[in-house]
Amino acid sequence: MKKKDLIFVALVVVVLAVFFAISGKEKTSTVPYDETHQRFFDIAKNEGKKAAEKFCGECHTEFSDEHPPPFRCLFCHKTKKP
Ligand code: HEC
Ligand code: HEC
């Protein structure tokens, strides 16, 4: 292997390491896939996250002090089917 290739491989390793470090910290709860939330999974998929987020406020009005400003819910709380 040439030196250039080694540097490239090293770079890829570093990028991957950073990627895993960040994803490990990402522990914001996902939207639960239950009766209450199921329909939003399809809305988010078909009409976009913004369309689905309009409904969150119907029920979620109070947040803990640690909670970031509650806009764009699905930006942080991912809809991930189990
Ligand atoms: C019809 C009422 C209702 C709507 C609308 C609603 N939720 Fe919920 N949500 C609940 C209830 C009740 C709980 C707690 C029980 C549960 O986990 O299902 C909850 C729990 C959660 C949780 C916490 C899960 C956990 O791990 O503790 C998240 C995150 C969440 N909702 C996000 C959302 C988002 C994002 C939306 C909009 C797309 C939304 N909810 C819309 C009623 C609702
Ligand atoms: C900037 C990222 C961010 C946004 C935007 C956001 N949240 Fe959260 N949410 C968090 C974090 C981090 C926590 C965990 C800390 C806490 O419990 O306050 C959390 C916790 C929650 C919880 C409590 C469940 C649990 O696991 O503790 C609910 C319910 C919730 N969020 C709903 C919403 C809704 C509904 C919206 C939109 C109106 C929203 N969030 C927007 C980051 C976010």
PDB file of N, CA and C and ligand atoms in Angstrom:
ATOM      1  N   MET A   1       0.840  -1.205   0.000  1.00  0.00           N
ATOM      2  CA  MET A   1       0.000   0.000   0.000  1.00  0.00           C
ATOM      3  C   MET A   1       0.870   1.249   0.000  1.00  0.00           C
ATOM      4  N   LYS A   2       0.396   2.238  -0.668  1.00  0.00           N
ATOM      5  CA  LYS A   2       1.113   3.514  -0.697  1.00  0.00           C
ATOM      6  C   LYS A   2       0.781   4.317   0.558  1.00  0.00           C
ATOM      7  N   LYS A   3       1.636   5.272   0.839  1.00  0.00           N
ATOM      8  CA  LYS A   3       1.425   6.105   2.022  1.00  0.00           C
ATOM      9  C   LYS A   3       0.084   6.844   1.935  1.00  0.00           C
ATOM     10  N   LYS A   4      -0.242   7.278   0.729  1.00  0.00           N
ATOM     11  CA  LYS A   4      -1.494   8.012   0.527  1.00  0.00           C
ATOM     12  C   LYS A   4      -2.695   7.154   0.923  1.00  0.00           C
ATOM     13  N   ASP A   5      -2.628   5.873   0.558  1.00  0.00           N
ATOM     14  CA  ASP A   5      -3.730   4.962   0.887  1.00  0.00           C
ATOM     15  C   ASP A   5      -3.865   4.790   2.394  1.00  0.00           C
ATOM     16  N   LEU A   6      -2.713   4.695   3.064  1.00  0.00           N
ATOM     17  CA  LEU A   6      -2.741   4.525   4.519  1.00  0.00           C
ATOM     18  C   LEU A   6      -3.400   5.723   5.188  1.00  0.00           C
ATOM     19  N   ILE A   7      -3.049   6.892   4.700  1.00  0.00           N
ATOM     20  CA  ILE A   7      -3.648   8.101   5.275  1.00  0.00           C
ATOM     21  C   ILE A   7      -5.155   8.081   5.058  1.00  0.00           C
ATOM     22  N   PHE A   8      -5.564   7.642   3.888  1.00  0.00           N
ATOM     23  CA  PHE A   8      -6.995   7.585   3.589  1.00  0.00           C
ATOM     24  C   PHE A   8      -7.701   6.607   4.538  1.00  0.00           C
ATOM     25  N   VAL A   9      -7.091   5.439   4.734  1.00  0.00           N
ATOM     26  CA  VAL A   9      -7.684   4.442   5.632  1.00  0.00           C
ATOM     27  C   VAL A   9      -7.782   5.009   7.055  1.00  0.00           C
ATOM     28  N   ALA A  10      -6.714   5.672   7.497  1.00  0.00           N
ATOM     29  CA  ALA A  10      -6.707   6.250   8.839  1.00  0.00           C
ATOM     30  C   ALA A  10      -7.838   7.270   8.975  1.00  0.00           C
ATOM     31  N   LEU A  11      -8.028   8.038   7.928  1.00  0.00           N
ATOM     32  CA  LEU A  11      -9.064   9.065   7.947  1.00  0.00           C
ATOM     33  C   LEU A  11     -10.454   8.433   8.091  1.00  0.00           C
ATOM     34  N   VAL A  12     -10.661   7.355   7.341  1.00  0.00           N
ATOM     35  CA  VAL A  12     -11.950   6.663   7.403  1.00  0.00           C
ATOM     36  C   VAL A  12     -12.194   6.123   8.812  1.00  0.00           C
ATOM     37  N   VAL A  13     -11.142   5.558   9.415  1.00  0.00           N
ATOM     38  CA  VAL A  13     -11.270   5.008  10.766  1.00  0.00           C
ATOM     39  C   VAL A  13     -11.663   6.105  11.752  1.00  0.00           C
ATOM     40  N   VAL A  14     -11.007   7.257  11.627  1.00  0.00           N
ATOM     41  CA  VAL A  14     -11.309   8.368  12.536  1.00  0.00           C
ATOM     42  C   VAL A  14     -12.755   8.812  12.370  1.00  0.00           C
ATOM     43  N   VAL A  15     -13.178   8.951  11.135  1.00  0.00           N
ATOM     44  CA  VAL A  15     -14.551   9.395  10.871  1.00  0.00           C
ATOM     45  C   VAL A  15     -15.550   8.408  11.466  1.00  0.00           C
ATOM     46  N   LEU A  16     -15.291   7.129  11.284  1.00  0.00           N
ATOM     47  CA  LEU A  16     -16.195   6.110  11.824  1.00  0.00           C
ATOM     48  C   LEU A  16     -16.216   6.158  13.357  1.00  0.00           C
ATOM     49  N   ALA A  17     -15.040   6.343  13.952  1.00  0.00           N
ATOM     50  CA  ALA A  17     -14.963   6.394  15.412  1.00  0.00           C
ATOM     51  C   ALA A  17     -15.791   7.551  15.958  1.00  0.00           C
ATOM     52  N   VAL A  18     -15.654   8.715  15.308  1.00  0.00           N
ATOM     53  CA  VAL A  18     -16.425   9.884  15.739  1.00  0.00           C
ATOM     54  C   VAL A  18     -17.913   9.606  15.575  1.00  0.00           C
ATOM     55  N   PHE A  19     -18.259   8.988  14.469  1.00  0.00           N
ATOM     56  CA  PHE A  19     -19.660   8.693  14.196  1.00  0.00           C
ATOM     57  C   PHE A  19     -20.257   7.815  15.291  1.00  0.00           C
ATOM     58  N   PHE A  20     -19.518   6.779  15.698  1.00  0.00           N
ATOM     59  CA  PHE A  20     -20.037   5.880  16.729  1.00  0.00           C
ATOM     60  C   PHE A  20     -20.095   6.567  18.082  1.00  0.00           C
ATOM     61  N   ALA A  21     -19.124   7.429  18.345  1.00  0.00           N
ATOM     62  CA  ALA A  21     -19.115   8.146  19.614  1.00  0.00           C
ATOM     63  C   ALA A  21     -20.364   9.013  19.723  1.00  0.00           C
ATOM     64  N   ILE A  22     -20.718   9.687  18.638  1.00  0.00           N
ATOM     65  CA  ILE A  22     -21.885  10.563  18.660  1.00  0.00           C
ATOM     66  C   ILE A  22     -23.169   9.750  18.770  1.00  0.00           C
ATOM     67  N   SER A  23     -23.285   8.696  17.981  1.00  0.00           N
ATOM     68  CA  SER A  23     -24.529   7.924  17.987  1.00  0.00           C
ATOM     69  C   SER A  23     -24.730   7.241  19.337  1.00  0.00           C
ATOM     70  N   GLY A  24     -23.647   6.937  20.045  1.00  0.00           N
ATOM     71  CA  GLY A  24     -23.778   6.323  21.365  1.00  0.00           C
ATOM     72  C   GLY A  24     -24.404   7.283  22.360  1.00  0.00           C
ATOM     73  N   LYS A  25     -24.124   8.579  22.179  1.00  0.00           N
ATOM     74  CA  LYS A  25     -24.651   9.574  23.111  1.00  0.00           C
ATOM     75  C   LYS A  25     -26.106   9.893  22.806  1.00  0.00           C
ATOM     76  N   GLU A  26     -26.514   9.617  21.601  1.00  0.00           N
ATOM     77  CA  GLU A  26     -27.874   9.917  21.168  1.00  0.00           C
ATOM     78  C   GLU A  26     -28.852   8.998  21.881  1.00  0.00           C
ATOM     79  N   LYS A  27     -29.393   9.448  23.031  1.00  0.00           N
ATOM     80  CA  LYS A  27     -30.275   8.565  23.769  1.00  0.00           C
ATOM     81  C   LYS A  27     -31.631   9.212  24.037  1.00  0.00           C
ATOM     82  N   THR A  28     -31.955  10.228  23.283  1.00  0.00           N
ATOM     83  CA  THR A  28     -33.285  10.802  23.380  1.00  0.00           C
ATOM     84  C   THR A  28     -34.316   9.727  23.028  1.00  0.00           C
ATOM     85  N   SER A  29     -35.345   9.617  23.866  1.00  0.00           N
ATOM     86  CA  SER A  29     -36.307   8.539  23.663  1.00  0.00           C
ATOM     87  C   SER A  29     -36.973   8.647  22.293  1.00  0.00           C
ATOM     88  N   THR A  30     -37.163   7.507  21.659  1.00  0.00           N
ATOM     89  CA  THR A  30     -37.880   7.500  20.395  1.00  0.00           C
ATOM     90  C   THR A  30     -39.374   7.580  20.675  1.00  0.00           C
ATOM     91  N   VAL A  31     -40.142   7.955  19.677  1.00  0.00           N
ATOM     92  CA  VAL A  31     -41.596   7.970  19.834  1.00  0.00           C
ATOM     93  C   VAL A  31     -42.059   6.519  19.976  1.00  0.00           C
ATOM     94  N   PRO A  32     -42.812   6.227  21.035  1.00  0.00           N
ATOM     95  CA  PRO A  32     -43.232   4.830  21.225  1.00  0.00           C
ATOM     96  C   PRO A  32     -44.164   4.365  20.100  1.00  0.00           C
ATOM     97  N   TYR A  33     -43.968   3.142  19.677  1.00  0.00           N
ATOM     98  CA  TYR A  33     -44.823   2.596  18.622  1.00  0.00           C
ATOM     99  C   TYR A  33     -45.998   1.893  19.286  1.00  0.00           C
ATOM    100  N   ASP A  34     -46.937   2.708  19.812  1.00  0.00           N
ATOM    101  CA  ASP A  34     -48.103   2.138  20.487  1.00  0.00           C
ATOM    102  C   ASP A  34     -49.382   2.684  19.842  1.00  0.00           C
ATOM    103  N   GLU A  35     -50.523   2.339  20.422  1.00  0.00           N
ATOM    104  CA  GLU A  35     -51.800   2.765  19.843  1.00  0.00           C
ATOM    105  C   GLU A  35     -51.897   4.271  19.702  1.00  0.00           C
ATOM    106  N   THR A  36     -51.358   4.984  20.712  1.00  0.00           N
ATOM    107  CA  THR A  36     -51.449   6.438  20.698  1.00  0.00           C
ATOM    108  C   THR A  36     -50.615   7.049  19.575  1.00  0.00           C
ATOM    109  N   HIS A  37     -49.456   6.502  19.335  1.00  0.00           N
ATOM    110  CA  HIS A  37     -48.510   7.147  18.435  1.00  0.00           C
ATOM    111  C   HIS A  37     -48.391   6.519  17.052  1.00  0.00           C
ATOM    112  N   GLN A  38     -48.937   5.332  16.917  1.00  0.00           N
ATOM    113  CA  GLN A  38     -48.776   4.585  15.664  1.00  0.00           C
ATOM    114  C   GLN A  38     -49.098   5.417  14.422  1.00  0.00           C
ATOM    115  N   ARG A  39     -50.213   6.143  14.480  1.00  0.00           N
ATOM    116  CA  ARG A  39     -50.658   6.861  13.285  1.00  0.00           C
ATOM    117  C   ARG A  39     -49.648   7.917  12.850  1.00  0.00           C
ATOM    118  N   PHE A  40     -48.877   8.443  13.792  1.00  0.00           N
ATOM    119  CA  PHE A  40     -47.918   9.485  13.430  1.00  0.00           C
ATOM    120  C   PHE A  40     -46.753   8.932  12.622  1.00  0.00           C
ATOM    121  N   PHE A  41     -46.506   7.652  12.773  1.00  0.00           N
ATOM    122  CA  PHE A  41     -45.420   7.037  12.005  1.00  0.00           C
ATOM    123  C   PHE A  41     -45.738   7.127  10.517  1.00  0.00           C
ATOM    124  N   ASP A  42     -46.987   6.866  10.184  1.00  0.00           N
ATOM    125  CA  ASP A  42     -47.383   6.912   8.775  1.00  0.00           C
ATOM    126  C   ASP A  42     -47.475   8.350   8.276  1.00  0.00           C
ATOM    127  N   ILE A  43     -47.993   9.243   9.133  1.00  0.00           N
ATOM    128  CA  ILE A  43     -48.076  10.646   8.727  1.00  0.00           C
ATOM    129  C   ILE A  43     -46.686  11.192   8.468  1.00  0.00           C
ATOM    130  N   ALA A  44     -45.756  10.883   9.373  1.00  0.00           N
ATOM    131  CA  ALA A  44     -44.392  11.379   9.213  1.00  0.00           C
ATOM    132  C   ALA A  44     -43.771  10.836   7.934  1.00  0.00           C
ATOM    133  N   LYS A  45     -44.099   9.597   7.633  1.00  0.00           N
ATOM    134  CA  LYS A  45     -43.499   8.967   6.461  1.00  0.00           C
ATOM    135  C   LYS A  45     -44.120   9.495   5.168  1.00  0.00           C
ATOM    136  N   ASN A  46     -45.441   9.671   5.182  1.00  0.00           N
ATOM    137  CA  ASN A  46     -46.121  10.031   3.942  1.00  0.00           C
ATOM    138  C   ASN A  46     -46.232  11.532   3.722  1.00  0.00           C
ATOM    139  N   GLU A  47     -46.444  12.276   4.819  1.00  0.00           N
ATOM    140  CA  GLU A  47     -46.676  13.709   4.649  1.00  0.00           C
ATOM    141  C   GLU A  47     -45.563  14.562   5.233  1.00  0.00           C
ATOM    142  N   GLY A  48     -44.602  13.914   5.879  1.00  0.00           N
ATOM    143  CA  GLY A  48     -43.494  14.665   6.439  1.00  0.00           C
ATOM    144  C   GLY A  48     -43.608  14.840   7.941  1.00  0.00           C
ATOM    145  N   LYS A  49     -42.473  15.086   8.554  1.00  0.00           N
ATOM    146  CA  LYS A  49     -42.429  15.206  10.009  1.00  0.00           C
ATOM    147  C   LYS A  49     -43.251  16.383  10.502  1.00  0.00           C
ATOM    148  N   LYS A  50     -43.197  17.501   9.766  1.00  0.00           N
ATOM    149  CA  LYS A  50     -43.912  18.694  10.215  1.00  0.00           C
ATOM    150  C   LYS A  50     -45.405  18.431  10.340  1.00  0.00           C
ATOM    151  N   ALA A  51     -45.956  17.665   9.408  1.00  0.00           N
ATOM    152  CA  ALA A  51     -47.379  17.365   9.433  1.00  0.00           C
ATOM    153  C   ALA A  51     -47.723  16.549  10.674  1.00  0.00           C
ATOM    154  N   ALA A  52     -46.846  15.639  11.051  1.00  0.00           N
ATOM    155  CA  ALA A  52     -47.112  14.792  12.205  1.00  0.00           C
ATOM    156  C   ALA A  52     -46.960  15.568  13.511  1.00  0.00           C
ATOM    157  N   GLU A  53     -45.991  16.468  13.545  1.00  0.00           N
ATOM    158  CA  GLU A  53     -45.715  17.202  14.780  1.00  0.00           C
ATOM    159  C   GLU A  53     -46.874  18.082  15.220  1.00  0.00           C
ATOM    160  N   LYS A  54     -47.741  18.452  14.280  1.00  0.00           N
ATOM    161  CA  LYS A  54     -48.860  19.327  14.623  1.00  0.00           C
ATOM    162  C   LYS A  54     -49.728  18.719  15.719  1.00  0.00           C
ATOM    163  N   PHE A  55     -49.735  17.372  15.788  1.00  0.00           N
ATOM    164  CA  PHE A  55     -50.631  16.697  16.723  1.00  0.00           C
ATOM    165  C   PHE A  55     -50.024  16.476  18.106  1.00  0.00           C
ATOM    166  N   CYS A  56     -48.729  16.506  18.214  1.00  0.00           N
ATOM    167  CA  CYS A  56     -48.069  16.188  19.479  1.00  0.00           C
ATOM    168  C   CYS A  56     -48.598  17.051  20.620  1.00  0.00           C
ATOM    169  N   GLY A  57     -48.807  18.353  20.332  1.00  0.00           N
ATOM    170  CA  GLY A  57     -49.210  19.285  21.362  1.00  0.00           C
ATOM    171  C   GLY A  57     -50.590  19.027  21.926  1.00  0.00           C
ATOM    172  N   GLU A  58     -51.383  18.203  21.227  1.00  0.00           N
ATOM    173  CA  GLU A  58     -52.710  17.872  21.754  1.00  0.00           C
ATOM    174  C   GLU A  58     -52.597  17.221  23.124  1.00  0.00           C
ATOM    175  N   CYS A  59     -51.569  16.451  23.326  1.00  0.00           N
ATOM    176  CA  CYS A  59     -51.409  15.724  24.588  1.00  0.00           C
ATOM    177  C   CYS A  59     -50.183  16.188  25.368  1.00  0.00           C
ATOM    178  N   HIS A  60     -49.120  16.455  24.664  1.00  0.00           N
ATOM    179  CA  HIS A  60     -47.877  16.820  25.346  1.00  0.00           C
ATOM    180  C   HIS A  60     -47.815  18.328  25.509  1.00  0.00           C
ATOM    181  N   THR A  61     -48.139  18.788  26.692  1.00  0.00           N
ATOM    182  CA  THR A  61     -48.121  20.220  26.941  1.00  0.00           C
ATOM    183  C   THR A  61     -47.137  20.571  28.047  1.00  0.00           C
ATOM    184  N   GLU A  62     -46.850  19.610  28.911  1.00  0.00           N
ATOM    185  CA  GLU A  62     -45.930  19.904  30.010  1.00  0.00           C
ATOM    186  C   GLU A  62     -44.649  19.108  29.840  1.00  0.00           C
ATOM    187  N   PHE A  63     -43.547  19.808  30.022  1.00  0.00           N
ATOM    188  CA  PHE A  63     -42.253  19.160  29.864  1.00  0.00           C
ATOM    189  C   PHE A  63     -41.405  19.432  31.089  1.00  0.00           C
ATOM    190  N   SER A  64     -40.485  18.536  31.345  1.00  0.00           N
ATOM    191  CA  SER A  64     -39.605  18.701  32.499  1.00  0.00           C
ATOM    192  C   SER A  64     -38.685  19.906  32.283  1.00  0.00           C
ATOM    193  N   ASP A  65     -38.057  20.350  33.347  1.00  0.00           N
ATOM    194  CA  ASP A  65     -37.164  21.503  33.262  1.00  0.00           C
ATOM    195  C   ASP A  65     -35.975  21.231  32.355  1.00  0.00           C
ATOM    196  N   GLU A  66     -35.587  19.960  32.266  1.00  0.00           N
ATOM    197  CA  GLU A  66     -34.435  19.620  31.427  1.00  0.00           C
ATOM    198  C   GLU A  66     -34.810  19.574  29.952  1.00  0.00           C
ATOM    199  N   HIS A  67     -36.099  19.632  29.666  1.00  0.00           N
ATOM    200  CA  HIS A  67     -36.493  19.458  28.269  1.00  0.00           C
ATOM    201  C   HIS A  67     -36.116  20.668  27.430  1.00  0.00           C
ATOM    202  N   PRO A  68     -35.508  20.416  26.258  1.00  0.00           N
ATOM    203  CA  PRO A  68     -35.199  21.534  25.349  1.00  0.00           C
ATOM    204  C   PRO A  68     -36.495  22.157  24.839  1.00  0.00           C
ATOM    205  N   PRO A  69     -36.416  23.362  24.249  1.00  0.00           N
ATOM    206  CA  PRO A  69     -37.619  23.996  23.723  1.00  0.00           C
ATOM    207  C   PRO A  69     -38.399  23.010  22.850  1.00  0.00           C
ATOM    208  N   PRO A  70     -39.669  22.794  23.167  1.00  0.00           N
ATOM    209  CA  PRO A  70     -40.430  21.731  22.497  1.00  0.00           C
ATOM    210  C   PRO A  70     -40.984  22.124  21.141  1.00  0.00           C
ATOM    211  N   PHE A  71     -40.102  22.348  20.191  1.00  0.00           N
ATOM    212  CA  PHE A  71     -40.522  22.533  18.810  1.00  0.00           C
ATOM    213  C   PHE A  71     -39.878  21.431  17.989  1.00  0.00           C
ATOM    214  N   ARG A  72     -40.463  21.154  16.850  1.00  0.00           N
ATOM    215  CA  ARG A  72     -39.888  20.143  15.971  1.00  0.00           C
ATOM    216  C   ARG A  72     -39.592  18.845  16.730  1.00  0.00           C
ATOM    217  N   CYS A  73     -40.610  18.301  17.362  1.00  0.00           N
ATOM    218  CA  CYS A  73     -40.475  17.105  18.204  1.00  0.00           C
ATOM    219  C   CYS A  73     -39.698  15.990  17.520  1.00  0.00           C
ATOM    220  N   LEU A  74     -40.050  15.755  16.260  1.00  0.00           N
ATOM    221  CA  LEU A  74     -39.517  14.581  15.579  1.00  0.00           C
ATOM    222  C   LEU A  74     -38.078  14.770  15.131  1.00  0.00           C
ATOM    223  N   PHE A  75     -37.565  15.969  15.327  1.00  0.00           N
ATOM    224  CA  PHE A  75     -36.174  16.218  15.032  1.00  0.00           C
ATOM    225  C   PHE A  75     -35.316  15.472  16.046  1.00  0.00           C
ATOM    226  N   CYS A  76     -35.820  15.392  17.268  1.00  0.00           N
ATOM    227  CA  CYS A  76     -35.061  14.721  18.335  1.00  0.00           C
ATOM    228  C   CYS A  76     -35.659  13.352  18.645  1.00  0.00           C
ATOM    229  N   HIS A  77     -36.990  13.284  18.749  1.00  0.00           N
ATOM    230  CA  HIS A  77     -37.644  12.005  19.046  1.00  0.00           C
ATOM    231  C   HIS A  77     -37.953  11.306  17.726  1.00  0.00           C
ATOM    232  N   LYS A  78     -37.130  10.325  17.404  1.00  0.00           N
ATOM    233  CA  LYS A  78     -37.261   9.668  16.102  1.00  0.00           C
ATOM    234  C   LYS A  78     -38.448   8.709  16.087  1.00  0.00           C
ATOM    235  N   THR A  79     -39.072   8.620  14.930  1.00  0.00           N
ATOM    236  CA  THR A  79     -40.084   7.577  14.744  1.00  0.00           C
ATOM    237  C   THR A  79     -39.392   6.376  14.122  1.00  0.00           C
ATOM    238  N   LYS A  80     -39.177   5.383  14.951  1.00  0.00           N
ATOM    239  CA  LYS A  80     -38.481   4.189  14.473  1.00  0.00           C
ATOM    240  C   LYS A  80     -39.315   2.970  14.821  1.00  0.00           C
ATOM    241  N   LYS A  81     -39.779   2.291  13.803  1.00  0.00           N
ATOM    242  CA  LYS A  81     -40.580   1.103  14.062  1.00  0.00           C
ATOM    243  C   LYS A  81     -39.705  -0.002  14.628  1.00  0.00           C
ATOM    244  N   PRO A  82     -40.185  -0.678  15.671  1.00  0.00           N
ATOM    245  CA  PRO A  82     -39.381  -1.720  16.281  1.00  0.00           C
ATOM    246  C   PRO A  82     -39.276  -2.964  15.386  1.00  0.00           C
TER     247      PRO A  82
HETATM  248  C1  HEC B   1     -53.394  11.273  21.985  1.00  0.00           C
HETATM  249  C2  HEC B   1     -52.366  11.811  22.891  1.00  0.00           C
HETATM  250  C3  HEC B   1     -50.933  11.855  22.408  1.00  0.00           C
HETATM  251  C4  HEC B   1     -50.452  12.416  21.249  1.00  0.00           C
HETATM  252  C5  HEC B   1     -51.257  13.117  20.152  1.00  0.00           C
HETATM  253  C6  HEC B   1     -49.023  12.232  21.270  1.00  0.00           C
HETATM  254  N1  HEC B   1     -48.652  11.580  22.410  1.00  0.00           N
HETATM  255 FE1  HEC B   1     -46.735  11.085  22.947  1.00  0.00          FE
HETATM  256  N2  HEC B   1     -47.446  10.177  24.642  1.00  0.00           N
HETATM  257  C7  HEC B   1     -48.763  10.135  25.039  1.00  0.00           C
HETATM  258  C8  HEC B   1     -48.855   9.383  26.265  1.00  0.00           C
HETATM  259  C9  HEC B   1     -50.148   9.122  27.048  1.00  0.00           C
HETATM  260  C10 HEC B   1     -47.533   8.964  26.595  1.00  0.00           C
HETATM  261  C11 HEC B   1     -47.063   8.122  27.762  1.00  0.00           C
HETATM  262  C12 HEC B   1     -47.444   6.679  27.574  1.00  0.00           C
HETATM  263  C13 HEC B   1     -46.778   6.075  26.402  1.00  0.00           C
HETATM  264  O1  HEC B   1     -45.573   5.827  26.449  1.00  0.00           O
HETATM  265  O2  HEC B   1     -47.467   5.795  25.393  1.00  0.00           O
HETATM  266  C14 HEC B   1     -46.668   9.490  25.563  1.00  0.00           C
HETATM  267  C15 HEC B   1     -45.300   9.309  25.528  1.00  0.00           C
HETATM  268  C16 HEC B   1     -44.441   9.894  24.602  1.00  0.00           C
HETATM  269  C17 HEC B   1     -42.991   9.839  24.637  1.00  0.00           C
HETATM  270  C18 HEC B   1     -42.174   9.207  25.728  1.00  0.00           C
HETATM  271  C19 HEC B   1     -41.793   7.798  25.438  1.00  0.00           C
HETATM  272  C20 HEC B   1     -40.881   7.289  26.537  1.00  0.00           C
HETATM  273  O3  HEC B   1     -39.930   6.586  26.189  1.00  0.00           O
HETATM  274  O4  HEC B   1     -41.109   7.601  27.715  1.00  0.00           O
HETATM  275  C21 HEC B   1     -42.519  10.536  23.579  1.00  0.00           C
HETATM  276  C22 HEC B   1     -41.073  10.772  23.190  1.00  0.00           C
HETATM  277  C23 HEC B   1     -43.674  11.027  22.860  1.00  0.00           C
HETATM  278  N3  HEC B   1     -44.820  10.625  23.508  1.00  0.00           N
HETATM  279  C24 HEC B   1     -43.610  11.801  21.722  1.00  0.00           C
HETATM  280  C25 HEC B   1     -44.712  12.221  20.988  1.00  0.00           C
HETATM  281  C26 HEC B   1     -44.615  12.915  19.735  1.00  0.00           C
HETATM  282  C27 HEC B   1     -43.308  13.319  19.055  1.00  0.00           C
HETATM  283  C28 HEC B   1     -45.884  13.145  19.308  1.00  0.00           C
HETATM  284  C29 HEC B   1     -46.323  13.805  17.995  1.00  0.00           C
HETATM  285  C30 HEC B   1     -45.884  13.132  16.778  1.00  0.00           C
HETATM  286  C31 HEC B   1     -46.788  12.598  20.313  1.00  0.00           C
HETATM  287  N4  HEC B   1     -46.034  12.024  21.312  1.00  0.00           N
HETATM  288  C32 HEC B   1     -48.165  12.669  20.265  1.00  0.00           C
HETATM  289  C33 HEC B   1     -49.832  10.718  24.382  1.00  0.00           C
HETATM  290  C34 HEC B   1     -49.782  11.337  23.147  1.00  0.00           C
HETATM  291  C1  HEC B   2     -33.925  19.492  20.888  1.00  0.00           C
HETATM  292  C2  HEC B   2     -34.386  18.128  21.065  1.00  0.00           C
HETATM  293  C3  HEC B   2     -35.826  17.875  21.503  1.00  0.00           C
HETATM  294  C4  HEC B   2     -36.977  18.384  20.931  1.00  0.00           C
HETATM  295  C5  HEC B   2     -37.110  19.353  19.775  1.00  0.00           C
HETATM  296  C6  HEC B   2     -38.079  17.781  21.662  1.00  0.00           C
HETATM  297  N1  HEC B   2     -37.597  16.959  22.646  1.00  0.00           N
HETATM  298 FE1  HEC B   2     -38.687  15.822  23.927  1.00  0.00          FE
HETATM  299  N2  HEC B   2     -37.007  15.263  24.935  1.00  0.00           N
HETATM  300  C7  HEC B   2     -35.728  15.607  24.568  1.00  0.00           C
HETATM  301  C8  HEC B   2     -34.810  15.119  25.573  1.00  0.00           C
HETATM  302  C9  HEC B   2     -33.286  15.289  25.543  1.00  0.00           C
HETATM  303  C10 HEC B   2     -35.600  14.474  26.552  1.00  0.00           C
HETATM  304  C11 HEC B   2     -35.110  13.812  27.844  1.00  0.00           C
HETATM  305  C12 HEC B   2     -34.986  14.825  28.953  1.00  0.00           C
HETATM  306  C13 HEC B   2     -36.283  15.036  29.646  1.00  0.00           C
HETATM  307  O1  HEC B   2     -36.895  14.060  30.075  1.00  0.00           O
HETATM  308  O2  HEC B   2     -36.702  16.199  29.803  1.00  0.00           O
HETATM  309  C14 HEC B   2     -36.974  14.575  26.118  1.00  0.00           C
HETATM  310  C15 HEC B   2     -38.068  14.046  26.789  1.00  0.00           C
HETATM  311  C16 HEC B   2     -39.362  14.033  26.324  1.00  0.00           C
HETATM  312  C17 HEC B   2     -40.479  13.360  26.914  1.00  0.00           C
HETATM  313  C18 HEC B   2     -40.448  12.601  28.208  1.00  0.00           C
HETATM  314  C19 HEC B   2     -40.242  11.141  27.957  1.00  0.00           C
HETATM  315  C20 HEC B   2     -38.925  10.700  28.460  1.00  0.00           C
HETATM  316  O3  HEC B   2     -38.361   9.774  27.885  1.00  0.00           O
HETATM  317  O4  HEC B   2     -38.437  11.261  29.460  1.00  0.00           O
HETATM  318  C21 HEC B   2     -41.572  13.560  26.137  1.00  0.00           C
HETATM  319  C22 HEC B   2     -42.988  13.047  26.347  1.00  0.00           C
HETATM  320  C23 HEC B   2     -41.153  14.398  25.049  1.00  0.00           C
HETATM  321  N3  HEC B   2     -39.791  14.676  25.187  1.00  0.00           N
HETATM  322  C24 HEC B   2     -41.985  14.867  24.043  1.00  0.00           C
HETATM  323  C25 HEC B   2     -41.646  15.846  23.124  1.00  0.00           C
HETATM  324  C26 HEC B   2     -42.592  16.512  22.260  1.00  0.00           C
HETATM  325  C27 HEC B   2     -44.084  16.200  22.183  1.00  0.00           C
HETATM  326  C28 HEC B   2     -41.882  17.428  21.541  1.00  0.00           C
HETATM  327  C29 HEC B   2     -42.439  18.459  20.526  1.00  0.00           C
HETATM  328  C30 HEC B   2     -43.513  19.335  21.025  1.00  0.00           C
HETATM  329  C31 HEC B   2     -40.485  17.313  21.933  1.00  0.00           C
HETATM  330  N4  HEC B   2     -40.375  16.358  22.906  1.00  0.00           N
HETATM  331  C32 HEC B   2     -39.432  18.027  21.388  1.00  0.00           C
HETATM  332  C33 HEC B   2     -35.361  16.284  23.419  1.00  0.00           C
HETATM  333  C34 HEC B   2     -36.227  16.985  22.579  1.00  0.00           C
END
